Amino acid sequence: MSQSARAEAQIPPHAEVIVVLDFGSQYAQLIARRVREAGAFSLLAAPDTPIERLAALEPKGIILSGGPASVTEPGAPRCDERLFELKAPVLGICYGMQLACQLLGCEVGAAEAREFGRAKLTIHDHRDLLADIPATTTVWASHGDLVCDLAEDFDTLASTPNCPFAAVRHKKVPFFGVQFHPEVTHTPHGIELLRNFLYEICKCAGTWSMADFVETQCEHIRQRVGDARVICGLSGGVDSSVVAALLARAIGDQLICIFVDNGLLRKNERQLVEATFRDHFKTDLCVVDAGRDFLRDLQGVIDPQEKRRLIGHRFIDVFKRAASEIDGGATFLAQGTLYPDVIESGHGFAGTSANIKLHHNVGGLPEELGFELIEPLRSLFKDEVRQLGEVLGLPAHIVWRHPFPGPGLAVRVVGEVTEPRLELLRDCDEILLEEIIANNLYRSTDQVFAVLLPVQTVGVMGDERSYQSVVAIRAVQTQDFMTADWARIPHEVLATISSRIMNEVRGVNRVVYDISSKPPATIEWE
């Protein structure tokens, strides 16, 4: 049973598993990422996953996440009360600590003084969980409830001014709890605490590595595909490029990649994809030149949602036609679905989470395409996909490429999309990226792009009055793309970008810099 459960969750055969029960915390995915960064394979699961399902995964340890509910409220999420029968060490974080302590005989109630933000932690016991952490340190707290009466089977490990039991250990059951968030960067020694849990308490050996993932996934792909052909839709982005490179290693010439040139790409993007996959990886690459069809659909269209709808429909039609013309046909379609996509779509292990959204890579393609899906990245986070790309030998400019929207430049040309406006934006975008890269800012920003606005302004060029276009520059920094802050690009770099665009791109006489954060703004303009 355990092998089938691990296979269902796409756990590498020899990986040590840490299960994270998600009680609705905004940091649940971050906990899972921190565990993987430390060398163990994490898996998010629903809080009420039955103990039999957990046991089948053979976990080395279990982490109970925080959550917005109160354990004293009716209907608050609970875990299987037999959890401690597994004998695997358990770490409760915030809500997870309160719930586990309640199950083990402690009293939980509202705090007299709630803790939100930084708190001073004083450590009383430096063994196991808090080993090698300074006696006084800062932690990030976010709670209105706390354990107010500790049962006699517990030891107190640390406290804060408002929380006498900020870290605890059970004397008989392998349970540890912390009333703060070790997974966030605001807790400076949080990573050491998590590593102590993994290596000192769970006795992990750190067997999770990307090189092992490559070999196990290649073998899994070969067994599933057999002699059949596999189609991979290439976009030029990180996820589809890594999928293509992985499949190329696994099944060689059984793979055929389809790249749809929709006429909405960045400058020289088509040539970059062809050079990487046709020339470097020797992949069977089919390039479909469909730019005229897409631009004809977009003629006169201004509404951004209508742009997206028309582009999506045309892409499916073009892709379906190209797939039908493959010699000998194909059985499988490979997609770059990632672990966050699976979680947010409610398709995770044991129903990991509520169905937050239908992601375009999880059930979003029309069923009439008639392919079986292969999603070799569905157990990975974005940063792990980049690591995988490096292991597979993809060039750095693809591995570390910033996200690019599916509808391409159509949503960065605000207003009607025409070929002259696209060419103007491509030239501006190329200059922007050249300067960002030249000033070593590409890796310190998470998304940088130019936007062509549907307005013209007066200017003076060559002693003559001009009435030309406005281009906006957008640069953001973010960890998860759910929230983002505008990047503080040095003024001298912005000055160079602005000067080059107005001097080198005919038709632009004004450049502005977007200093809006998300929320309330979005990252893309449309």
Short mmCIF file of C-alpha atoms in Angstrom, two decimals:
data_model
loop_
_atom_site.label_atom_id
_atom_site.label_comp_id
_atom_site.label_asym_id
_atom_site.label_seq_id
_atom_site.Cartn_x
_atom_site.Cartn_y
_atom_site.Cartn_z
CA MET A 1 0.00 0.00 0.00
CA SER A 2 2.77 2.42 0.87
CA GLN A 3 4.41 2.19 -2.57
CA SER A 4 1.16 2.92 -4.39
CA ALA A 5 0.42 5.89 -2.12
CA ARG A 6 3.91 7.28 -2.66
CA ALA A 7 3.57 6.77 -6.42
CA GLU A 8 0.20 8.57 -6.42
CA ALA A 9 1.82 11.54 -4.70
CA GLN A 10 4.81 11.36 -7.13
CA ILE A 11 7.28 10.88 -4.29
CA PRO A 12 10.72 9.72 -5.44
CA PRO A 13 11.29 6.11 -4.30
CA HIS A 14 14.05 6.81 -1.79
CA ALA A 15 12.98 10.26 -0.63
CA GLU A 16 12.33 10.96 3.04
CA VAL A 17 8.82 12.37 3.37
CA ILE A 18 7.67 15.14 5.68
CA VAL A 19 3.89 15.59 5.55
CA VAL A 20 2.58 19.13 6.13
CA LEU A 21 -1.07 19.16 7.24
CA ASP A 22 -2.48 22.43 5.93
CA PHE A 23 -4.98 24.07 8.27
CA GLY A 24 -5.45 27.04 5.95
CA SER A 25 -2.27 28.94 6.68
CA GLN A 26 -1.06 31.52 4.18
CA TYR A 27 2.41 30.09 4.89
CA ALA A 28 1.65 26.38 4.29
CA GLN A 29 3.38 26.29 0.91
CA LEU A 30 6.32 28.18 2.41
CA ILE A 31 6.69 25.51 5.11
CA ALA A 32 6.78 22.84 2.41
CA ARG A 33 9.40 24.77 0.44
CA ARG A 34 11.59 25.28 3.51
CA VAL A 35 11.55 21.53 4.19
CA ARG A 36 12.63 20.75 0.64
CA GLU A 37 15.35 23.38 0.77
CA ALA A 38 16.66 21.56 3.84
CA GLY A 39 16.89 18.25 1.96
CA ALA A 40 13.65 16.34 2.69
CA PHE A 41 10.66 15.84 0.39
CA SER A 42 7.61 17.69 1.72
CA LEU A 43 4.00 16.93 0.83
CA LEU A 44 0.97 19.08 1.62
CA ALA A 45 -2.12 17.18 2.73
CA ALA A 46 -5.61 17.96 3.97
CA PRO A 47 -5.81 18.42 7.76
CA ASP A 48 -8.33 15.59 8.19
CA THR A 49 -6.37 13.04 6.14
CA PRO A 50 -7.03 9.64 7.80
CA ILE A 51 -4.15 8.11 9.69
CA GLU A 52 -4.16 5.12 7.32
CA ARG A 53 -3.42 7.41 4.37
CA LEU A 54 -0.65 9.14 6.27
CA ALA A 55 0.87 5.86 7.38
CA ALA A 56 0.99 4.67 3.76
CA LEU A 57 3.38 7.52 2.98
CA GLU A 58 5.82 6.32 5.66
CA PRO A 59 6.53 9.87 6.85
CA LYS A 60 9.72 10.66 8.74
CA GLY A 61 7.84 13.52 10.40
CA ILE A 62 4.64 15.57 10.32
CA ILE A 63 4.20 19.33 10.54
CA LEU A 64 0.89 20.92 11.52
CA SER A 65 0.61 24.34 9.90
CA GLY A 66 -0.92 27.51 11.28
CA GLY A 67 -4.38 28.66 10.28
CA PRO A 68 -6.91 31.48 10.64
CA ALA A 69 -9.43 29.58 12.77
CA SER A 70 -9.61 29.21 16.55
CA VAL A 71 -9.42 25.69 17.95
CA THR A 72 -12.14 26.69 20.45
CA GLU A 73 -14.70 27.39 17.70
CA PRO A 74 -17.22 24.76 16.54
CA GLY A 75 -16.28 23.44 13.12
CA ALA A 76 -12.62 24.45 13.36
CA PRO A 77 -10.41 22.15 11.24
CA ARG A 78 -9.10 19.09 13.07
CA CYS A 79 -6.65 16.34 12.33
CA ASP A 80 -7.15 12.63 12.88
CA GLU A 81 -6.98 12.25 16.66
CA ARG A 82 -4.99 9.03 16.19
CA LEU A 83 -2.14 11.08 14.68
CA PHE A 84 0.30 10.34 17.50
CA GLU A 85 -0.16 6.58 17.03
CA LEU A 86 2.10 6.87 13.97
CA LYS A 87 5.10 7.43 16.26
CA ALA A 88 6.47 9.94 13.72
CA PRO A 89 7.66 13.18 15.31
CA VAL A 90 5.16 16.03 15.02
CA LEU A 91 5.87 19.77 14.95
CA GLY A 92 2.91 22.08 15.53
CA ILE A 93 3.16 25.67 14.32
CA CYS A 94 0.80 28.31 15.77
CA TYR A 95 -2.71 26.83 15.21
CA GLY A 96 -1.05 23.43 14.78
CA MET A 97 0.56 23.75 18.19
CA GLN A 98 -2.71 24.78 19.83
CA LEU A 99 -4.64 21.90 18.28
CA ALA A 100 -2.06 19.26 19.18
CA CYS A 101 -1.72 20.61 22.73
CA GLN A 102 -5.49 20.52 23.11
CA LEU A 103 -5.55 16.88 21.93
CA LEU A 104 -2.83 16.12 24.48
CA GLY A 105 -4.69 17.58 27.44
CA CYS A 106 -3.81 21.29 27.49
CA GLU A 107 -6.18 24.22 27.79
CA VAL A 108 -6.32 26.69 24.88
CA GLY A 109 -7.99 30.10 25.07
CA ALA A 110 -7.87 33.73 24.00
CA ALA A 111 -4.67 35.58 24.85
CA GLU A 112 -4.85 38.59 27.14
CA ALA A 113 -2.50 40.40 24.75
CA ARG A 114 -2.46 39.16 21.16
CA GLU A 115 0.88 38.90 19.34
CA PHE A 116 1.10 40.09 15.73
CA GLY A 117 4.54 40.83 14.33
CA ARG A 118 8.00 40.59 15.85
CA ALA A 119 8.32 39.21 19.37
CA LYS A 120 11.31 38.62 21.67
CA LEU A 121 11.83 34.90 22.33
CA THR A 122 13.71 33.75 25.44
CA ILE A 123 14.93 30.15 25.27
CA HIS A 124 14.97 28.07 28.47
CA ASP A 125 15.96 24.67 27.01
CA HIS A 126 18.59 24.46 24.27
CA ARG A 127 18.23 20.76 23.56
CA ASP A 128 16.92 19.21 20.30
CA LEU A 129 14.43 21.65 18.71
CA LEU A 130 16.17 24.85 19.82
CA ALA A 131 19.76 23.62 19.71
CA ASP A 132 22.38 26.19 18.64
CA ILE A 133 19.87 29.06 18.60
CA PRO A 134 20.77 32.20 20.64
CA ALA A 135 19.27 32.43 24.13
CA THR A 136 17.39 35.56 23.08
CA THR A 137 16.18 35.98 19.51
CA THR A 138 13.40 37.52 17.43
CA VAL A 139 10.46 35.52 16.07
CA TRP A 140 7.41 36.39 13.98
CA ALA A 141 4.14 35.82 15.83
CA SER A 142 0.56 35.97 14.55
CA HIS A 143 -2.00 34.67 17.04
CA GLY A 144 -4.93 35.67 19.19
CA ASP A 145 -5.19 32.34 21.05
CA LEU A 146 -2.53 30.49 22.99
CA VAL A 147 -1.96 27.51 25.26
CA CYS A 148 -2.91 29.00 28.63
CA ASP A 149 -2.54 25.91 30.83
CA LEU A 150 0.19 23.40 30.02
CA ALA A 151 -0.44 19.77 30.98
CA GLU A 152 2.08 18.14 33.31
CA ASP A 153 3.44 15.92 30.52
CA PHE A 154 4.93 18.98 28.77
CA ASP A 155 8.18 20.87 29.13
CA THR A 156 8.43 24.59 28.39
CA LEU A 157 11.25 25.32 25.95
CA ALA A 158 10.84 29.07 25.35
CA SER A 159 8.62 32.06 26.10
CA THR A 160 7.84 35.60 24.93
CA PRO A 161 6.61 38.52 27.06
CA ASN A 162 2.99 37.75 26.11
CA CYS A 163 3.21 33.98 25.64
CA PRO A 164 4.63 31.87 28.52
CA PHE A 165 4.53 28.66 26.43
CA ALA A 166 5.99 29.87 23.11
CA ALA A 167 7.78 26.54 22.49
CA VAL A 168 6.98 23.21 24.15
CA ARG A 169 7.95 19.53 24.14
CA HIS A 170 5.85 16.55 25.23
CA LYS A 171 7.63 14.17 27.59
CA LYS A 172 6.12 10.91 26.28
CA VAL A 173 4.92 11.61 22.73
CA PRO A 174 7.32 12.90 20.03
CA PHE A 175 5.54 16.25 19.77
CA PHE A 176 6.99 19.76 19.68
CA GLY A 177 5.07 23.01 19.33
CA VAL A 178 5.96 26.63 18.62
CA GLN A 179 3.63 29.61 18.95
CA PHE A 180 5.42 31.52 16.16
CA HIS A 181 6.32 31.03 12.51
CA PRO A 182 9.83 29.61 11.92
CA GLU A 183 9.21 29.37 8.15
CA VAL A 184 9.14 33.14 7.48
CA THR A 185 12.20 35.31 6.94
CA HIS A 186 11.11 37.55 9.84
CA THR A 187 12.20 34.73 12.18
CA PRO A 188 15.98 34.93 11.68
CA HIS A 189 16.78 31.50 13.18
CA GLY A 190 13.66 29.76 11.92
CA ILE A 191 15.53 27.69 9.34
CA GLU A 192 17.84 26.33 12.07
CA LEU A 193 14.76 25.34 14.08
CA LEU A 194 13.26 23.49 11.11
CA ARG A 195 16.58 21.79 10.39
CA ASN A 196 16.77 20.73 14.05
CA PHE A 197 13.34 19.16 13.70
CA LEU A 198 14.29 17.37 10.48
CA TYR A 199 17.75 16.15 11.42
CA GLU A 200 17.94 16.01 15.22
CA ILE A 201 14.39 14.85 15.90
CA CYS A 202 13.13 13.12 12.73
CA LYS A 203 16.63 11.75 11.97
CA CYS A 204 16.44 12.65 8.28
CA ALA A 205 19.54 12.07 6.18
CA GLY A 206 18.84 14.73 3.53
CA THR A 207 18.25 12.36 0.61
CA TRP A 208 16.09 14.69 -1.52
CA SER A 209 18.07 16.00 -4.49
CA MET A 210 17.20 17.27 -7.94
CA ALA A 211 19.64 14.89 -9.63
CA ASP A 212 17.73 11.93 -8.12
CA PHE A 213 14.47 13.50 -9.25
CA VAL A 214 15.68 13.59 -12.85
CA GLU A 215 16.51 9.89 -12.91
CA THR A 216 13.34 8.73 -11.18
CA GLN A 217 11.11 10.93 -13.37
CA CYS A 218 12.83 9.79 -16.56
CA GLU A 219 12.23 6.17 -15.59
CA HIS A 220 8.61 6.93 -14.66
CA ILE A 221 8.05 8.65 -18.04
CA ARG A 222 9.61 5.76 -19.98
CA GLN A 223 7.45 3.19 -18.20
CA ARG A 224 4.24 5.14 -18.78
CA VAL A 225 4.88 6.20 -22.38
CA GLY A 226 6.35 3.00 -23.76
CA ASP A 227 6.81 3.41 -27.53
CA ALA A 228 4.19 6.15 -27.91
CA ARG A 229 4.90 9.70 -29.04
CA VAL A 230 4.50 12.70 -26.73
CA ILE A 231 3.60 16.26 -27.68
CA CYS A 232 4.90 19.18 -25.64
CA GLY A 233 3.56 22.67 -26.22
CA LEU A 234 6.53 25.03 -25.98
CA SER A 235 5.98 28.65 -25.00
CA GLY A 236 9.59 29.67 -24.42
CA GLY A 237 8.90 30.07 -20.70
CA VAL A 238 10.69 28.27 -17.88
CA ASP A 239 8.09 25.58 -17.13
CA SER A 240 7.44 24.33 -20.68
CA SER A 241 11.16 24.51 -21.50
CA VAL A 242 12.08 22.36 -18.49
CA VAL A 243 9.34 19.85 -19.34
CA ALA A 244 10.66 19.62 -22.90
CA ALA A 245 14.26 19.18 -21.75
CA LEU A 246 13.24 16.47 -19.26
CA LEU A 247 11.23 14.58 -21.86
CA ALA A 248 14.04 14.91 -24.40
CA ARG A 249 16.34 13.17 -21.92
CA ALA A 250 13.76 10.50 -21.05
CA ILE A 251 12.40 9.50 -24.47
CA GLY A 252 14.54 11.24 -27.10
CA ASP A 253 12.98 11.25 -30.58
CA GLN A 254 9.59 10.08 -29.28
CA LEU A 255 9.08 13.71 -28.25
CA ILE A 256 7.76 16.34 -30.62
CA CYS A 257 7.48 19.96 -29.50
CA ILE A 258 4.97 22.40 -30.96
CA PHE A 259 5.76 26.09 -30.75
CA VAL A 260 2.99 28.44 -31.85
CA ASP A 261 4.29 31.79 -33.09
CA ASN A 262 1.23 33.91 -32.37
CA GLY A 263 2.81 37.15 -33.54
CA LEU A 264 2.66 38.45 -29.96
CA LEU A 265 6.15 37.39 -28.89
CA ARG A 266 9.12 39.40 -27.70
CA LYS A 267 11.86 40.30 -30.14
CA ASN A 268 13.80 37.26 -31.44
CA GLU A 269 11.90 34.90 -29.12
CA ARG A 270 11.10 32.42 -31.87
CA GLN A 271 14.78 32.24 -32.88
CA LEU A 272 15.76 31.65 -29.24
CA VAL A 273 13.38 28.68 -28.91
CA GLU A 274 14.52 27.18 -32.20
CA ALA A 275 18.20 27.52 -31.31
CA THR A 276 17.70 25.97 -27.87
CA PHE A 277 15.54 22.97 -28.72
CA ARG A 278 16.16 22.21 -32.38
CA ASP A 279 19.89 22.92 -32.38
CA HIS A 280 21.03 22.24 -28.77
CA PHE A 281 18.67 19.46 -27.61
CA LYS A 282 18.12 18.08 -31.17
CA THR A 283 14.39 18.01 -30.51
CA ASP A 284 11.79 17.40 -33.22
CA LEU A 285 10.37 20.93 -33.21
CA CYS A 286 7.30 22.04 -35.16
CA VAL A 287 6.98 25.83 -35.40
CA VAL A 288 3.55 27.09 -36.46
CA ASP A 289 3.50 30.57 -37.96
CA ALA A 290 0.03 31.81 -37.00
CA GLY A 291 0.67 35.48 -36.30
CA ARG A 292 -1.67 36.76 -39.01
CA ASP A 293 -4.57 34.69 -37.66
CA PHE A 294 -4.12 36.02 -34.12
CA LEU A 295 -3.78 39.63 -35.24
CA ARG A 296 -6.85 39.33 -37.46
CA ASP A 297 -8.85 38.09 -34.45
CA LEU A 298 -7.64 41.05 -32.36
CA GLN A 299 -8.44 43.72 -34.91
CA GLY A 300 -10.44 46.49 -33.22
CA VAL A 301 -10.52 44.69 -29.85
CA ILE A 302 -9.76 46.83 -26.78
CA ASP A 303 -11.21 44.90 -23.82
CA PRO A 304 -8.39 42.86 -22.17
CA GLN A 305 -10.61 39.93 -21.23
CA GLU A 306 -11.86 39.67 -24.80
CA LYS A 307 -8.24 39.70 -25.98
CA ARG A 308 -7.46 36.78 -23.69
CA ARG A 309 -10.55 34.86 -24.78
CA LEU A 310 -9.84 35.27 -28.50
CA ILE A 311 -6.16 34.37 -28.10
CA GLY A 312 -7.03 31.28 -26.03
CA HIS A 313 -9.56 30.02 -28.58
CA ARG A 314 -7.25 30.61 -31.52
CA PHE A 315 -4.36 28.89 -29.72
CA ILE A 316 -6.41 25.74 -29.12
CA ASP A 317 -7.49 25.65 -32.77
CA VAL A 318 -3.94 26.13 -34.06
CA PHE A 319 -2.44 23.65 -31.60
CA LYS A 320 -5.10 21.02 -32.33
CA ARG A 321 -4.54 21.32 -36.07
CA ALA A 322 -0.76 21.05 -35.69
CA ALA A 323 -1.10 18.01 -33.42
CA SER A 324 -3.38 16.24 -35.90
CA GLU A 325 -0.73 16.56 -38.63
CA ILE A 326 2.00 14.72 -36.70
CA ASP A 327 3.17 11.63 -38.57
CA GLY A 328 2.02 8.52 -36.77
CA GLY A 329 0.01 10.52 -34.26
CA ALA A 330 0.70 11.05 -30.57
CA THR A 331 -0.87 9.60 -27.43
CA PHE A 332 0.35 11.93 -24.71
CA LEU A 333 0.40 15.68 -24.09
CA ALA A 334 3.02 17.05 -21.68
CA GLN A 335 2.25 20.11 -19.57
CA GLY A 336 4.21 22.25 -17.12
CA THR A 337 1.79 21.93 -14.20
CA LEU A 338 3.51 22.85 -10.91
CA TYR A 339 2.74 21.88 -7.31
CA PRO A 340 1.14 25.24 -6.42
CA ASP A 341 -1.17 24.82 -9.45
CA VAL A 342 -2.25 21.42 -8.14
CA ILE A 343 -2.79 22.71 -4.60
CA GLU A 344 -4.76 25.80 -5.63
CA SER A 345 -6.96 23.73 -7.92
CA GLY A 346 -7.91 21.34 -5.11
CA HIS A 347 -6.32 18.28 -6.74
CA GLY A 348 -3.59 17.62 -4.20
CA PHE A 349 -2.97 14.52 -2.08
CA ALA A 350 -6.10 13.52 -0.19
CA GLY A 351 -7.86 16.67 -1.35
CA THR A 352 -5.13 18.94 -0.08
CA SER A 353 -6.99 22.24 -0.29
CA ALA A 354 -10.16 23.98 -1.23
CA ASN A 355 -10.65 24.64 -4.93
CA ILE A 356 -9.32 28.19 -5.06
CA LYS A 357 -9.14 28.49 -8.83
CA LEU A 358 -9.15 26.42 -11.99
CA HIS A 359 -5.60 26.75 -13.24
CA HIS A 360 -4.93 26.64 -16.95
CA ASN A 361 -2.62 23.65 -16.48
CA VAL A 362 -4.97 21.62 -14.29
CA GLY A 363 -7.97 20.49 -16.26
CA GLY A 364 -8.07 23.67 -18.33
CA LEU A 365 -7.46 22.20 -21.80
CA PRO A 366 -10.46 20.98 -23.80
CA GLU A 367 -11.15 17.28 -23.40
CA GLU A 368 -11.72 16.89 -27.15
CA LEU A 369 -7.98 17.20 -27.74
CA GLY A 370 -7.96 13.52 -26.89
CA PHE A 371 -4.54 13.15 -25.22
CA GLU A 372 -3.45 11.53 -22.00
CA LEU A 373 -1.68 14.08 -19.82
CA ILE A 374 1.90 13.85 -18.58
CA GLU A 375 2.77 16.40 -15.89
CA PRO A 376 6.30 15.59 -14.69
CA LEU A 377 6.68 18.82 -12.68
CA ARG A 378 3.45 18.57 -10.69
CA SER A 379 5.30 17.82 -7.43
CA LEU A 380 7.74 20.76 -7.77
CA PHE A 381 7.74 24.40 -6.71
CA LYS A 382 8.89 27.13 -9.10
CA ASP A 383 12.35 27.49 -7.57
CA GLU A 384 12.82 23.71 -7.85
CA VAL A 385 11.86 23.85 -11.54
CA ARG A 386 14.70 26.32 -12.09
CA GLN A 387 17.08 23.97 -10.25
CA LEU A 388 15.88 21.14 -12.48
CA GLY A 389 16.50 23.25 -15.57
CA GLU A 390 20.09 23.80 -14.49
CA VAL A 391 20.60 20.06 -13.87
CA LEU A 392 19.21 19.35 -17.37
CA GLY A 393 21.64 21.80 -18.95
CA LEU A 394 19.24 24.51 -20.06
CA PRO A 395 20.93 27.87 -20.66
CA ALA A 396 20.71 30.39 -17.83
CA HIS A 397 18.73 32.92 -19.87
CA ILE A 398 15.88 30.38 -20.09
CA VAL A 399 16.18 28.91 -16.58
CA TRP A 400 16.06 32.33 -14.93
CA ARG A 401 13.70 33.98 -17.37
CA HIS A 402 11.02 36.21 -15.88
CA PRO A 403 7.38 35.13 -16.35
CA PHE A 404 5.77 36.10 -19.63
CA PRO A 405 1.96 36.20 -19.98
CA GLY A 406 0.20 33.55 -22.06
CA PRO A 407 -1.45 36.20 -24.29
CA GLY A 408 2.00 37.69 -24.86
CA LEU A 409 2.42 41.34 -25.75
CA ALA A 410 -1.31 41.65 -26.45
CA VAL A 411 -1.86 42.50 -22.77
CA ARG A 412 1.11 44.87 -22.71
CA VAL A 413 -0.20 46.85 -25.67
CA VAL A 414 -2.99 48.64 -23.86
CA GLY A 415 -5.82 49.24 -26.34
CA GLU A 416 -5.94 47.88 -29.87
CA VAL A 417 -3.19 45.47 -30.91
CA THR A 418 -1.64 46.25 -34.29
CA GLU A 419 1.62 45.18 -35.89
CA PRO A 420 3.15 48.73 -35.77
CA ARG A 421 2.31 49.04 -32.04
CA LEU A 422 3.76 45.57 -31.36
CA GLU A 423 7.01 46.45 -33.18
CA LEU A 424 7.33 49.67 -31.21
CA LEU A 425 6.84 47.82 -27.90
CA ARG A 426 9.30 45.07 -28.88
CA ASP A 427 12.01 47.64 -29.47
CA CYS A 428 11.31 49.36 -26.12
CA ASP A 429 11.22 46.04 -24.28
CA GLU A 430 14.53 44.94 -25.78
CA ILE A 431 16.26 48.13 -24.62
CA LEU A 432 14.75 47.81 -21.14
CA LEU A 433 15.94 44.22 -20.69
CA GLU A 434 19.39 45.00 -22.12
CA GLU A 435 19.92 47.68 -19.47
CA ILE A 436 18.47 45.60 -16.62
CA ILE A 437 20.81 42.73 -17.50
CA ALA A 438 23.80 45.01 -18.11
CA ASN A 439 23.36 46.52 -14.64
CA ASN A 440 23.08 43.08 -12.99
CA LEU A 441 19.47 43.67 -11.91
CA TYR A 442 17.72 40.79 -13.69
CA ARG A 443 18.15 38.21 -10.93
CA SER A 444 17.29 40.72 -8.18
CA THR A 445 13.96 41.55 -9.84
CA ASP A 446 11.18 39.06 -10.53
CA GLN A 447 9.39 40.63 -13.48
CA VAL A 448 10.41 43.56 -15.67
CA PHE A 449 8.64 44.72 -18.81
CA ALA A 450 7.49 47.67 -20.90
CA VAL A 451 3.86 48.65 -21.55
CA LEU A 452 2.63 50.72 -24.50
CA LEU A 453 -0.14 53.08 -23.41
CA PRO A 454 -3.05 54.14 -25.64
CA VAL A 455 -2.27 57.84 -25.20
CA GLN A 456 -0.01 60.34 -26.89
CA THR A 457 1.58 63.36 -25.30
CA VAL A 458 3.20 66.53 -26.53
CA GLY A 459 6.99 66.75 -26.57
CA VAL A 460 9.90 68.53 -28.21
CA MET A 461 12.30 66.56 -30.40
CA GLY A 462 14.90 68.28 -32.56
CA ASP A 463 13.46 71.72 -31.81
CA GLU A 464 10.14 70.57 -33.21
CA ARG A 465 6.88 69.82 -31.46
CA SER A 466 6.08 66.09 -31.29
CA TYR A 467 2.91 64.24 -30.39
CA GLN A 468 3.92 60.65 -29.72
CA SER A 469 3.39 57.56 -27.59
CA VAL A 470 3.96 56.96 -23.87
CA VAL A 471 5.74 53.84 -22.64
CA ALA A 472 5.50 52.68 -19.02
CA ILE A 473 8.21 50.63 -17.32
CA ARG A 474 7.14 48.00 -14.76
CA ALA A 475 9.60 46.21 -12.44
CA VAL A 476 8.53 44.25 -9.37
CA GLN A 477 9.98 42.09 -6.62
CA THR A 478 7.94 39.24 -5.16
CA GLN A 479 8.24 35.81 -3.55
CA ASP A 480 4.98 34.26 -4.72
CA PHE A 481 3.44 36.68 -7.29
CA MET A 482 0.36 36.87 -5.06
CA THR A 483 1.70 40.15 -3.66
CA ALA A 484 4.47 42.30 -5.12
CA ASP A 485 6.30 45.54 -4.49
CA TRP A 486 7.73 47.84 -7.14
CA ALA A 487 11.47 47.47 -7.56
CA ARG A 488 13.72 50.37 -6.55
CA ILE A 489 15.71 50.56 -9.77
CA PRO A 490 18.59 53.06 -9.39
CA HIS A 491 17.73 56.45 -10.85
CA GLU A 492 20.76 56.48 -13.12
CA VAL A 493 19.65 53.15 -14.67
CA LEU A 494 16.13 54.47 -15.21
CA ALA A 495 17.61 57.59 -16.79
CA THR A 496 19.63 55.50 -19.24
CA ILE A 497 16.60 53.35 -20.11
CA SER A 498 14.43 56.40 -20.70
CA SER A 499 17.07 58.17 -22.78
CA ARG A 500 17.75 55.12 -24.95
CA ILE A 501 14.07 54.42 -25.61
CA MET A 502 13.29 57.97 -26.65
CA ASN A 503 16.43 58.28 -28.77
CA GLU A 504 16.35 54.85 -30.41
CA VAL A 505 12.63 54.04 -30.79
CA ARG A 506 10.79 56.24 -33.25
CA GLY A 507 7.34 57.22 -32.02
CA VAL A 508 8.03 57.48 -28.25
CA ASN A 509 8.55 60.82 -26.53
CA ARG A 510 7.74 59.99 -22.92
CA VAL A 511 8.73 57.16 -20.51
CA VAL A 512 7.11 56.72 -17.09
CA TYR A 513 7.91 54.34 -14.21
CA ASP A 514 5.12 52.42 -12.46
CA ILE A 515 5.52 52.59 -8.66
CA SER A 516 2.34 50.70 -7.77
CA SER A 517 2.41 47.67 -5.47
CA LYS A 518 0.18 44.59 -5.66
CA PRO A 519 -2.35 45.00 -4.16
CA PRO A 520 -4.04 47.29 -4.99
CA ALA A 521 -2.56 47.17 -8.51
CA THR A 522 -1.82 43.99 -10.43
CA ILE A 523 1.59 43.14 -11.88
CA GLU A 524 0.42 43.16 -15.50
CA TRP A 525 -1.51 46.20 -16.71
CA GLU A 526 -4.23 44.15 -18.41
#
